[in-house]
mmCIF file of C-alpha atoms in Angstrom:
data_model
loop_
_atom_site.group_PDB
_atom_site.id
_atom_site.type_symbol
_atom_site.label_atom_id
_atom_site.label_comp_id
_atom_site.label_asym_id
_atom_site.label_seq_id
_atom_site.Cartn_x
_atom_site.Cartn_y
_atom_site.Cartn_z
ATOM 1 C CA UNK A 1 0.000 0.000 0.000
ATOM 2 C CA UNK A 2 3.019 2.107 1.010
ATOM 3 C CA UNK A 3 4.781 1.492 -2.375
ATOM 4 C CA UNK A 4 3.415 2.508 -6.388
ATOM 5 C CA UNK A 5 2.260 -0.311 -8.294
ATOM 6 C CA UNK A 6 5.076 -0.429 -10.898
ATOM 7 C CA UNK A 7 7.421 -0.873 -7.409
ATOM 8 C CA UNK A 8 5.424 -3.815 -6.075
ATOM 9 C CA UNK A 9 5.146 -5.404 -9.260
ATOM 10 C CA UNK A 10 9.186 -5.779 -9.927
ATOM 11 C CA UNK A 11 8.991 -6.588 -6.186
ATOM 12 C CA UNK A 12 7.117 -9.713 -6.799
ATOM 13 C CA UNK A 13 9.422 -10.475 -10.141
ATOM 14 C CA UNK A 14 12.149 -10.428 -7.979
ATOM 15 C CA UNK A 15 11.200 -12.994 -5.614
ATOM 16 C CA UNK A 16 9.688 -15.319 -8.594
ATOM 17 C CA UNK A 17 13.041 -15.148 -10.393
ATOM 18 C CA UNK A 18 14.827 -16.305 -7.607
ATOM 19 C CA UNK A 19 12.781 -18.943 -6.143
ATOM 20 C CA UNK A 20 13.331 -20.153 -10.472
ATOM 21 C CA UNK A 21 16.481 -20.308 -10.054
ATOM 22 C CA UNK A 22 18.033 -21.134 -6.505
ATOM 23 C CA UNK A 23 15.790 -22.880 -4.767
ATOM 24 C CA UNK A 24 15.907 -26.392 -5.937
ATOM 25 C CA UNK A 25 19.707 -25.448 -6.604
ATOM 26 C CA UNK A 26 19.690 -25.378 -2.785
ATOM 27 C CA UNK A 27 18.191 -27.950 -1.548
ATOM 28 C CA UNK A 28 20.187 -30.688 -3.996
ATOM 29 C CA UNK A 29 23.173 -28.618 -1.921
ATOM 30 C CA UNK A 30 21.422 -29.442 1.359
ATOM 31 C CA UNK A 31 21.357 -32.901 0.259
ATOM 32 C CA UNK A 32 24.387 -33.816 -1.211
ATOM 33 C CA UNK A 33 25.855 -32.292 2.132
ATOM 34 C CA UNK A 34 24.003 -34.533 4.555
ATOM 35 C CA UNK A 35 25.074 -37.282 2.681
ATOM 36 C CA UNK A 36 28.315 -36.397 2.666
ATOM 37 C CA UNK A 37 28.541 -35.611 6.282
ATOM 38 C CA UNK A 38 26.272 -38.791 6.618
ATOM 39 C CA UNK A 39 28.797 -40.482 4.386
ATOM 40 C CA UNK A 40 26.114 -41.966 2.524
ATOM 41 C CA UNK A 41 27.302 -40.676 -0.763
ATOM 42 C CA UNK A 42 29.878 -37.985 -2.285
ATOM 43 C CA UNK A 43 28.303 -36.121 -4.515
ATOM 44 C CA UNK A 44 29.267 -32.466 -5.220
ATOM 45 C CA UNK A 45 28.063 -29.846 -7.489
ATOM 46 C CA UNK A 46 31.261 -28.903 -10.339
ATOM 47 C CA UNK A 47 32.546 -25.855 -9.881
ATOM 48 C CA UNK A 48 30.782 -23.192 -12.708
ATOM 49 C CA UNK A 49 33.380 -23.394 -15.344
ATOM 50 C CA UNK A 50 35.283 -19.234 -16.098
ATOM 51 C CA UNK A 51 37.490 -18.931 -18.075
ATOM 52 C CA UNK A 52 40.242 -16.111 -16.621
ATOM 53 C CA UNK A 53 41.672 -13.181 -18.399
ATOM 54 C CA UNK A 54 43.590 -10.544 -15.662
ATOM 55 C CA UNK A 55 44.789 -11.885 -12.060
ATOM 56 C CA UNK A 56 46.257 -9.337 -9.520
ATOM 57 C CA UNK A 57 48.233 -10.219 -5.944
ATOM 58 C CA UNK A 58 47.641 -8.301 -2.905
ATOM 59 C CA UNK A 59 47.950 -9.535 0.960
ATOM 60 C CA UNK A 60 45.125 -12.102 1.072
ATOM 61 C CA UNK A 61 46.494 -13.969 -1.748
ATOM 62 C CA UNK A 62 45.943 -14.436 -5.592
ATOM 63 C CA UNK A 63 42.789 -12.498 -6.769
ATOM 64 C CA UNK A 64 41.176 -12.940 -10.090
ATOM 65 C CA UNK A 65 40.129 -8.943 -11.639
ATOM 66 C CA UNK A 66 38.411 -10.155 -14.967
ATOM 67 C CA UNK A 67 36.489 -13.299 -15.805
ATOM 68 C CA UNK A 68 33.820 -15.133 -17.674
ATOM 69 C CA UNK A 69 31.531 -17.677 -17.437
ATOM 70 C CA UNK A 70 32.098 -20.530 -20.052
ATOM 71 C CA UNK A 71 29.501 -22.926 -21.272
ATOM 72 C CA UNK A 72 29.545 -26.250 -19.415
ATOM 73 C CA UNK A 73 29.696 -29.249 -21.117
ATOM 74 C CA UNK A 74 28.987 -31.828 -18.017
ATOM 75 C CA UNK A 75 26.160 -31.850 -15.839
ATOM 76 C CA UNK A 76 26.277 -29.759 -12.551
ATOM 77 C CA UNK A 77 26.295 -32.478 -9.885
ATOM 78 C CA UNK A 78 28.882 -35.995 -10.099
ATOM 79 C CA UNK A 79 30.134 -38.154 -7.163
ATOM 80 C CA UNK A 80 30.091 -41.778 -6.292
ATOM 81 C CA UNK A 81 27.455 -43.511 -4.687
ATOM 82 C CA UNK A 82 27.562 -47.492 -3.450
ATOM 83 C CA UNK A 83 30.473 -47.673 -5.932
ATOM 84 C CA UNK A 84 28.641 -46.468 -8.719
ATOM 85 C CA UNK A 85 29.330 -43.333 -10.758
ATOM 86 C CA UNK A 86 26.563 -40.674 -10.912
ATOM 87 C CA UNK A 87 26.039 -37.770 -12.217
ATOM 88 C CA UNK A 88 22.950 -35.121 -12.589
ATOM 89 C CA UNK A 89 22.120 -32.046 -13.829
ATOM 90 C CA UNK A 90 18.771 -29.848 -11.375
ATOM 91 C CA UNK A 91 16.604 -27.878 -13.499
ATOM 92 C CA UNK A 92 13.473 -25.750 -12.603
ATOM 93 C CA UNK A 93 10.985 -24.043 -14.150
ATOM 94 C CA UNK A 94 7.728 -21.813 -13.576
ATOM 95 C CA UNK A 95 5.802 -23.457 -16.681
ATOM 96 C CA UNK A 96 3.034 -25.658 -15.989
ATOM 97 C CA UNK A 97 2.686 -27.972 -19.061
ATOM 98 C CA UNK A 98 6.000 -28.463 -20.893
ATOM 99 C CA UNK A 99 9.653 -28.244 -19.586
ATOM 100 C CA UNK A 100 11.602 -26.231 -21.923
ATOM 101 C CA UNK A 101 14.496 -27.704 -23.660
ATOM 102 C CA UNK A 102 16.363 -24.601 -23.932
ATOM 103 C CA UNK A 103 17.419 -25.286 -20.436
ATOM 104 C CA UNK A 104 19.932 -27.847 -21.909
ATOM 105 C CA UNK A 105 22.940 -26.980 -23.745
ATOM 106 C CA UNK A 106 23.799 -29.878 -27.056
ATOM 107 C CA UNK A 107 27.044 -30.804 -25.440
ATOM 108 C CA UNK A 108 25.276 -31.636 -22.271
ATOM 109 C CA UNK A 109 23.171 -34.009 -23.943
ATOM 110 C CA UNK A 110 25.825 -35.636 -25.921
ATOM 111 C CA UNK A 111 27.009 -36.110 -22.862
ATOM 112 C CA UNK A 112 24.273 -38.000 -20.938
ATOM 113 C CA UNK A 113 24.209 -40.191 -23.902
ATOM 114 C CA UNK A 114 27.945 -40.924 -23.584
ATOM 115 C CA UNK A 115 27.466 -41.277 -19.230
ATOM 116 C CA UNK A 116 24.785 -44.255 -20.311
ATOM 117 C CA UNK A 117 27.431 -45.867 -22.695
ATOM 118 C CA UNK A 118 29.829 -45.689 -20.341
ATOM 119 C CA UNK A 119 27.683 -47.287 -17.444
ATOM 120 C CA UNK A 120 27.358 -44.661 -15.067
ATOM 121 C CA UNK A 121 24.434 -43.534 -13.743
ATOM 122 C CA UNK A 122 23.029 -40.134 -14.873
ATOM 123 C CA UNK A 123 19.285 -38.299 -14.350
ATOM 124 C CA UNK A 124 17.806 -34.744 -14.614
ATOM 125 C CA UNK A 125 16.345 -33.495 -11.477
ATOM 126 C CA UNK A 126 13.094 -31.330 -12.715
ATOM 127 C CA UNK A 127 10.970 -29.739 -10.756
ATOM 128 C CA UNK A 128 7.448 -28.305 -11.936
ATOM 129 C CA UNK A 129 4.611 -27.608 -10.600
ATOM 130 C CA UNK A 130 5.939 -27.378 -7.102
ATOM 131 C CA UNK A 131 6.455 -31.032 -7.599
ATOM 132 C CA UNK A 132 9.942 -32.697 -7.735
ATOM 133 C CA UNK A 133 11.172 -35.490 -10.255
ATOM 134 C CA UNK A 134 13.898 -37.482 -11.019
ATOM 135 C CA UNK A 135 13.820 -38.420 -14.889
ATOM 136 C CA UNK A 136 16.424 -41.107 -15.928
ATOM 137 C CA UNK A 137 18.944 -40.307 -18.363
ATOM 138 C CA UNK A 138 17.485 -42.744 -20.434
ATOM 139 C CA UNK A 139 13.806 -41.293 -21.259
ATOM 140 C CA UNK A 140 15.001 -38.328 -20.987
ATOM 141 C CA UNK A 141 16.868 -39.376 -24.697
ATOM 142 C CA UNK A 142 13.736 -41.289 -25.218
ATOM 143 C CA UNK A 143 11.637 -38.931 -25.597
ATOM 144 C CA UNK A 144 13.968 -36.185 -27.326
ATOM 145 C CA UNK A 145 14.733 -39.042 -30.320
ATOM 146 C CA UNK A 146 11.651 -39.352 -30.429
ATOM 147 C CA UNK A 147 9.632 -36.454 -30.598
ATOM 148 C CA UNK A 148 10.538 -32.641 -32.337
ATOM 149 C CA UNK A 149 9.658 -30.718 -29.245
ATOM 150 C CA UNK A 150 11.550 -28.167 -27.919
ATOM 151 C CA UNK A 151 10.385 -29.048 -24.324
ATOM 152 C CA UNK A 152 9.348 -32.322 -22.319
ATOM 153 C CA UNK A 153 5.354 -32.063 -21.931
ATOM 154 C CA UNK A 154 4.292 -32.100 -18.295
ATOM 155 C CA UNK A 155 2.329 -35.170 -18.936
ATOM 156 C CA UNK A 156 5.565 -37.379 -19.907
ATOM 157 C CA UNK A 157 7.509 -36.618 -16.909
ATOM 158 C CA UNK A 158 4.583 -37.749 -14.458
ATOM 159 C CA UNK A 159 4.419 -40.938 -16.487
ATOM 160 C CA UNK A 160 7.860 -41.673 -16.551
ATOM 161 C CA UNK A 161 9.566 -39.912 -13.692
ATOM 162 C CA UNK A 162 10.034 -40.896 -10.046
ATOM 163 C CA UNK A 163 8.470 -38.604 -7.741
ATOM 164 C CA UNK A 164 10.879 -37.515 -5.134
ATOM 165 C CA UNK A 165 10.163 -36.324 -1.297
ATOM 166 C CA UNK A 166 11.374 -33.485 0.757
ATOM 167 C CA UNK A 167 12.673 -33.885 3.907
ATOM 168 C CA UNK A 168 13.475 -30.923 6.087
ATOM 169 C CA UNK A 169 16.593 -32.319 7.417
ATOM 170 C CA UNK A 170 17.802 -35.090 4.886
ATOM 171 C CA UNK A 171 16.847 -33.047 1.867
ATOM 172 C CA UNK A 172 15.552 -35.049 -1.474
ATOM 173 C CA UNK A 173 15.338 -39.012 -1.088
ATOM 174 C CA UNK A 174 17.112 -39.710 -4.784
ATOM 175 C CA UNK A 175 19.523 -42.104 -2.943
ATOM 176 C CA UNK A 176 16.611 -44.205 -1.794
ATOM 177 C CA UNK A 177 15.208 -43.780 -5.744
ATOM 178 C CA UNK A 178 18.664 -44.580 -7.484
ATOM 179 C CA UNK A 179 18.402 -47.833 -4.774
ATOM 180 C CA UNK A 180 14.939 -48.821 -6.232
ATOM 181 C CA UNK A 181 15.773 -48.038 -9.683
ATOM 182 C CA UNK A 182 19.113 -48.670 -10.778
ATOM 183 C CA UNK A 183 20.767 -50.934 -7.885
ATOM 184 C CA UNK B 1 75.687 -13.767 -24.419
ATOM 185 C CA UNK B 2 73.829 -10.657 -25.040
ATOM 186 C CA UNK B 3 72.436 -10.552 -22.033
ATOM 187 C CA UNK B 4 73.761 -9.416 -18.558
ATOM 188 C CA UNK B 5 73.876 -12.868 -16.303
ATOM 189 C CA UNK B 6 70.722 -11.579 -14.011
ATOM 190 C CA UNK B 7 68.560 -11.439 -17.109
ATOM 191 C CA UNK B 8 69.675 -14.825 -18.249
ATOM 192 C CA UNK B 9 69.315 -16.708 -15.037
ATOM 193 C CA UNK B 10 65.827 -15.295 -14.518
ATOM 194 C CA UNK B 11 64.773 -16.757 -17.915
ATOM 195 C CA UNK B 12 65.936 -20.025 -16.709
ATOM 196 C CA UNK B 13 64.285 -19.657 -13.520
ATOM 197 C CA UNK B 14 60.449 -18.643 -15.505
ATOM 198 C CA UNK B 15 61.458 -21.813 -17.492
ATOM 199 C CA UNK B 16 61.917 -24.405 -14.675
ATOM 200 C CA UNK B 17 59.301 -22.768 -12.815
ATOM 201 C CA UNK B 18 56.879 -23.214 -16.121
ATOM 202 C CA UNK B 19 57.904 -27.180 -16.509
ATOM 203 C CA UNK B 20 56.955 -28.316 -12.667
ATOM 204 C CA UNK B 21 53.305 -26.758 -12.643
ATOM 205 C CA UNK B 22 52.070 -26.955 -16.068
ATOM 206 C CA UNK B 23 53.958 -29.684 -17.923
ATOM 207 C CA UNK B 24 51.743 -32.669 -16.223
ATOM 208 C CA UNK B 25 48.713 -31.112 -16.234
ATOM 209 C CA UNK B 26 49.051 -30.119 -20.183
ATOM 210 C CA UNK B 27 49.942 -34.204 -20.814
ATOM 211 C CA UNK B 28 46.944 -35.162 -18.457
ATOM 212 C CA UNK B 29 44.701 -32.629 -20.195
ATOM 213 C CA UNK B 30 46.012 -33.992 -23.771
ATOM 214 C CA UNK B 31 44.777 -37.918 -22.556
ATOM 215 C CA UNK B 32 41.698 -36.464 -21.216
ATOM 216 C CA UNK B 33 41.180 -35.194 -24.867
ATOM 217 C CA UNK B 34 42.339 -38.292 -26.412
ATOM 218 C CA UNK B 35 40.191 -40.968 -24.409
ATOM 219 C CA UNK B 36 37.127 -38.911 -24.480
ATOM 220 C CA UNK B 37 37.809 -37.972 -28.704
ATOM 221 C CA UNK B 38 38.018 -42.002 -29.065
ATOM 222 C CA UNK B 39 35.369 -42.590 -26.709
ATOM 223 C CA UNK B 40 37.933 -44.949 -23.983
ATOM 224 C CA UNK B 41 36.824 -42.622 -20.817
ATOM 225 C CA UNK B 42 34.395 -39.616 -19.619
ATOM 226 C CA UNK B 43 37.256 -37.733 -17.015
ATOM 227 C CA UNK B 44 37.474 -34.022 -16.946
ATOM 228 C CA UNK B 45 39.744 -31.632 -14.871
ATOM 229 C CA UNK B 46 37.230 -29.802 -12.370
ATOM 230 C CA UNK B 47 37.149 -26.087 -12.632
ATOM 231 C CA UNK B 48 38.871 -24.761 -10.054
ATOM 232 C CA UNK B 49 36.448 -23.445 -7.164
ATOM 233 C CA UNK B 50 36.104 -19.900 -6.730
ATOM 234 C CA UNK B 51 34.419 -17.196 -5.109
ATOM 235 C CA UNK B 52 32.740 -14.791 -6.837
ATOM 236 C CA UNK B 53 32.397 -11.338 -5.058
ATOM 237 C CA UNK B 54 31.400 -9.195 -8.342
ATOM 238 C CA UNK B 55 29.873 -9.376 -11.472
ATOM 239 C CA UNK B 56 28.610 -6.839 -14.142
ATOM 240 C CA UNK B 57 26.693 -7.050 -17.267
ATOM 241 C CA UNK B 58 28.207 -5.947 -20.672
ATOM 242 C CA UNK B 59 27.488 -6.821 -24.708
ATOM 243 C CA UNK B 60 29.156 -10.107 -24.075
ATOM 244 C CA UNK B 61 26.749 -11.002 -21.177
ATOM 245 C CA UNK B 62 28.339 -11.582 -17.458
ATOM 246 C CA UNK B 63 31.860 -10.919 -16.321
ATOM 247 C CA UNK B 64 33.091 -11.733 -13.150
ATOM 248 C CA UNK B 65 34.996 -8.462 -12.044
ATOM 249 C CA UNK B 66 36.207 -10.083 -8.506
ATOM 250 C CA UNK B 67 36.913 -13.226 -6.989
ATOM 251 C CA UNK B 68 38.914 -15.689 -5.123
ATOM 252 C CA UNK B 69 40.385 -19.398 -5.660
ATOM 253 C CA UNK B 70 38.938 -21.322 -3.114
ATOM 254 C CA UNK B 71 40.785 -24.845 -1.372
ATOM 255 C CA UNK B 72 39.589 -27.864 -3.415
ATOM 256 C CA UNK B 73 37.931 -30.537 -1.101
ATOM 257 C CA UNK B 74 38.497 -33.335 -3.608
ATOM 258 C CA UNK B 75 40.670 -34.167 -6.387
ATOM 259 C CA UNK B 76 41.061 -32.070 -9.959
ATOM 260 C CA UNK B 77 40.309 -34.741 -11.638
ATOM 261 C CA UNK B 78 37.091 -36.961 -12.158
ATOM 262 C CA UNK B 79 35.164 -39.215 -14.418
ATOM 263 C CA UNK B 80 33.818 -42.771 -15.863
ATOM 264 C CA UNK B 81 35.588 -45.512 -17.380
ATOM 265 C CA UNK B 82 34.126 -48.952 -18.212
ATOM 266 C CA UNK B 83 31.589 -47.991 -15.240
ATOM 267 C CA UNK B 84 33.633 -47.154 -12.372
ATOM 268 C CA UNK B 85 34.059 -43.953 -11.027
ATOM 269 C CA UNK B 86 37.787 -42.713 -11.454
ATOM 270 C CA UNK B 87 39.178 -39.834 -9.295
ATOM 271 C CA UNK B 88 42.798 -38.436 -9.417
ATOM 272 C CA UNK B 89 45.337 -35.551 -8.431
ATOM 273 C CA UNK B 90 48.485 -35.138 -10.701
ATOM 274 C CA UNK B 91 51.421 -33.411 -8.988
ATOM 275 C CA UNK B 92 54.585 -32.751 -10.288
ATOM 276 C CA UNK B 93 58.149 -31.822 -7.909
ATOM 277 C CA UNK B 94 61.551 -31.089 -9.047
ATOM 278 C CA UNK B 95 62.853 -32.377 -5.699
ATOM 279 C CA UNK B 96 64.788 -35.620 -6.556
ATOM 280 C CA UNK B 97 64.432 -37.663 -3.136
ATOM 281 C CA UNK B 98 61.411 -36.630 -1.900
ATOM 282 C CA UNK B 99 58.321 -36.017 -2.877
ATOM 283 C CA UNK B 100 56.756 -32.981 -0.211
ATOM 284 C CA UNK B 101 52.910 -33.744 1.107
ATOM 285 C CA UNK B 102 52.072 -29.987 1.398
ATOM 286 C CA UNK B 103 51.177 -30.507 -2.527
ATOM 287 C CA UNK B 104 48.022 -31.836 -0.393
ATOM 288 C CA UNK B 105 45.389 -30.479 1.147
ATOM 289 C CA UNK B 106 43.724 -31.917 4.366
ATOM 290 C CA UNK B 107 40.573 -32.054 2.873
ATOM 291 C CA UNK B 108 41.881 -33.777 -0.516
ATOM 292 C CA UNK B 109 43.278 -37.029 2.176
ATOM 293 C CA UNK B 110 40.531 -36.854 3.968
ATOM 294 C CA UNK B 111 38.435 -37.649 0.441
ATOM 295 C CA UNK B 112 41.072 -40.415 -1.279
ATOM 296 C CA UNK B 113 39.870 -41.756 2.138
ATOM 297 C CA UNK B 114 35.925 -41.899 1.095
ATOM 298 C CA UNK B 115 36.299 -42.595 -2.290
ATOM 299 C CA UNK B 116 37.952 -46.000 -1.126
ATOM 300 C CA UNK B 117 35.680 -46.807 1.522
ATOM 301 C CA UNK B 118 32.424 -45.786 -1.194
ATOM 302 C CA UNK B 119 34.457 -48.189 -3.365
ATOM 303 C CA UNK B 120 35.653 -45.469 -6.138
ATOM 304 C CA UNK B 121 39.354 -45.879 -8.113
ATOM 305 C CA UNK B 122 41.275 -42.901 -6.422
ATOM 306 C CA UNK B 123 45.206 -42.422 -7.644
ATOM 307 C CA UNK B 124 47.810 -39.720 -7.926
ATOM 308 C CA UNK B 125 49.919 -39.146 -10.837
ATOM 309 C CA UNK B 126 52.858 -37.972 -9.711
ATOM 310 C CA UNK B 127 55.881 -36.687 -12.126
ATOM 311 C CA UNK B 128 59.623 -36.773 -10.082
ATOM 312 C CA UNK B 129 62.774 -37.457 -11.634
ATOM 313 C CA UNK B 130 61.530 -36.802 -15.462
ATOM 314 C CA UNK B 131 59.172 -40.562 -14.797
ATOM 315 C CA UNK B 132 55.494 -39.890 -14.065
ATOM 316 C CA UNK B 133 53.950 -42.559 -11.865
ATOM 317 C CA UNK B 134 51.118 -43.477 -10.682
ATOM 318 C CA UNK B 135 50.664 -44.007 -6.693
ATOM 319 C CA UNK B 136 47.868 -46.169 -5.981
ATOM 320 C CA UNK B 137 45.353 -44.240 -3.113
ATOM 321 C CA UNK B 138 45.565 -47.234 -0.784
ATOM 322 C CA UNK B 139 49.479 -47.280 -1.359
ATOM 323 C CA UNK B 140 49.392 -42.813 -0.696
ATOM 324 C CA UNK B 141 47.509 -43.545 2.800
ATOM 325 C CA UNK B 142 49.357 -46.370 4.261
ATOM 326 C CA UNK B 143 52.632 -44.331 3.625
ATOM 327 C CA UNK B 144 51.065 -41.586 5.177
ATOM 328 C CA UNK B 145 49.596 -43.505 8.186
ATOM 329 C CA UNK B 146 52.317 -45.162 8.921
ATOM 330 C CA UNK B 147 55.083 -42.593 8.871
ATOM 331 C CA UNK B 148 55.896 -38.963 10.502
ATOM 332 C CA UNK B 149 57.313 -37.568 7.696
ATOM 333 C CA UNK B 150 56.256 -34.424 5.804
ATOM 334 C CA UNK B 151 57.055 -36.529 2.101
ATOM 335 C CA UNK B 152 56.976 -39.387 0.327
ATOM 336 C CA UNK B 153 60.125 -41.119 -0.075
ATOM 337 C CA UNK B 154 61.277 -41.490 -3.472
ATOM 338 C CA UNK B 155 62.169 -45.010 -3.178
ATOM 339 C CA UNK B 156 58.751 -45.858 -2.047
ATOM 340 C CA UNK B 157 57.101 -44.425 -5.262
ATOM 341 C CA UNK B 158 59.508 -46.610 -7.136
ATOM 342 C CA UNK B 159 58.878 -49.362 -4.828
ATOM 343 C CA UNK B 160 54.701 -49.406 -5.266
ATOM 344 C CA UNK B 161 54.116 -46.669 -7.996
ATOM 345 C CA UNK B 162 53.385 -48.234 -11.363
ATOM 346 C CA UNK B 163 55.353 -46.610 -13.878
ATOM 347 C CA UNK B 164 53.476 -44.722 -16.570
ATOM 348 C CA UNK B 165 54.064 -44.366 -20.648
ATOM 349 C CA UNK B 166 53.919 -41.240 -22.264
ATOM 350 C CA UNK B 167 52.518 -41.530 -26.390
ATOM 351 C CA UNK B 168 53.037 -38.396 -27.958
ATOM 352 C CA UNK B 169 49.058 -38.623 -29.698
ATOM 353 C CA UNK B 170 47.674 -40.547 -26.800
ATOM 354 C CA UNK B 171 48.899 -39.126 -23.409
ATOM 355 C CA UNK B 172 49.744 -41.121 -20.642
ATOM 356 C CA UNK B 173 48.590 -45.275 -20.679
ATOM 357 C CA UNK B 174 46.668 -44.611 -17.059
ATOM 358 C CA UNK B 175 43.627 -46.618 -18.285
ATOM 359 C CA UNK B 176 45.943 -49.568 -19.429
ATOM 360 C CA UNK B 177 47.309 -49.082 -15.979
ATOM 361 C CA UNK B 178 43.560 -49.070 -14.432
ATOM 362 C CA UNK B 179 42.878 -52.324 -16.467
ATOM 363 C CA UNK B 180 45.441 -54.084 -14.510
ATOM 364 C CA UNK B 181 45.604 -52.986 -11.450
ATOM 365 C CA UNK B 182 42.227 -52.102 -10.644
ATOM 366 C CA UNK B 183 39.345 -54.373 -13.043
#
C-alpha cells in the first residue's frame, strides 16, 4: 500500500526469479551435504566453469580482476554412490505444461548419452509444478529421439519420472530412488 | 651472451618454474582429450572453485569483475571408465628424493579416504625425476599412516608406484594401468 504499483510489481518479479532459479539449486546442496557428512554418498556440485583473463596479488592472496563464465559441457552435480558413478544435472521451471528444452545446452546431452554408454548412472532433477522429479537419463533421450519438441510435456515426466520427497533435514530421497531403480 | 647474467638466469628460472606446474597437467589434459575424442573414458579436470564477489553485465553477457580461488575438497580430476568412477590428483616436484605432502590439502586425504571406503578408483599421478607414476590411493595412505614424515620417499614411489608411458598422440597409458591394477 506504502509502495506505487510499478514498485510492487518488480517486487514480486524479484522474488519469482529467484525462487526459479536457486531454490531447488539449494536444496540438492542441502542434500548432497548430509550425505556427505552422513557419508552416505559424495556427490558435489562442479565448480561453474570461467574462463580467466587478468589476475592481480595483494595480501590475502591471488585475486582474479576479470572473468567469464564458459559454457559447461557436463552436468552440474557428479560423485560416487555405493560404488557407482553418478552424475545429474537440477533444473526448474515456472511453466506448468512443458519443460523447456532450452534449459539444456547440445554438449550436455551428448554427454548424458555418452554417461549411459559408459555405465554410469546419470538423471535430470526437474521440478514443476511445485512437484519434484527425477527423470532417468534414459527417457530423458527417449523422448527427445523421439519427438521434435523443444520441451518435455508435463504429462511425460509424471508418467515416466520418479516422484521424489522433501525432507526438512535429509533433503531429497534420490539415494533411496537410485536404490529402487538402478541398484 | 647478449644478455647481462641476471637477465639470463631469470629466464631459466620462468622456465623451470613453467615445466613443474604446467607440464603434467598439459599431458593429463592432452589424454583427457584423447580418451574422451576415441570414446575410452568420460574424465574431466574440475574447474577450479572460486568465489565470486562481483559481477557486471556488458554486450558479451556476465563478467566476473572479482573473486577468489577457493581450497579444493576433492581431487582435480574426475570421471567414468568402463563404469567405475575414477578420481585423481596429478602433482609434479623437481625435488629428486622426496616427494613434499604440502602438494596436499587436508581435505583432498581426507576424500582419497571416502572414495575407497564408497568403493571409487582414487590415484595420484605424480611426475619426479623426469618418470610420471602413478601411486595407488591405498598405497598414498598407508605411507602416510604409517610414517611422521612431511614426504613421500622417493624409493617408495619406485617401490609401489606403477610406472606410466607417455605416447606423444595418446597421453599417458593410465587406463591400461587401471585395467590391470584395478578391473
Amino acid at each position: 500500500m506504502l509502495y506505487p504499483n510499478n514498485i510492487k510489481k518488480q517486487y514480486h518479479k524479484q522474488i519469482n526469479y529467484s525462487n526459479r532459479g536457486m531454490v531447488l539449486e539449494e536444496l540438492i546442496n542441502k542434500t548432497n551435504h548430509y550425505n556427505l557428512e552422513n557419508n552416505l554418498a559424495l556427490i558435489y556440485k562442479k565448480p561453474t566453469p570461467i574462463g580467466i583473463v587478468d589476475v592481480s596479488f595483494n595480501n590475502k592472496g591471488k585475486q582474479i580482476d576479470k572473468a567469464y563464465f564458459k559454457e559447461p559441457s557436463t552436468l552440474d552435480y557428479n560423485g560416487l554412490y555405493k560404488g557407482k558413478y553418478i552424475e545429474f544435472e537440477a533444473k526448474e521451471t515456472l511453466n506448468k505444461t512443458a519443460f523447456p528444452l532450452k534449459n539444456f545446452h547440445l554438449h550436455q546431452i551428448n554427454h548424458i548419452r555418452k554417461v549411459i554408454e559408459h555405465k554410469g548412472i546419470v538423471f535430470i532433477i526437474i521440478k514443476m509444478n511445485n512437484l519434484v522429479y527425477l527423470l532417468k537419463g534414459e527417457d530423458f533421450l527417449s523422448y527427445i529421439d523421439n519427438h521434435e519438441r523443444k520441451s518435455i510435456e508435463y504429462n511425460y515426466l509424471k508418467e515416466k519420472g520418479y516422484l521424489l520427497k522433501e525432507n526438512y533435514l535429509k533433503g531429497l530421497n534420490f539415494l533411496e530412488i537410485i536404490d529402487k531403480i538402478y541398484l
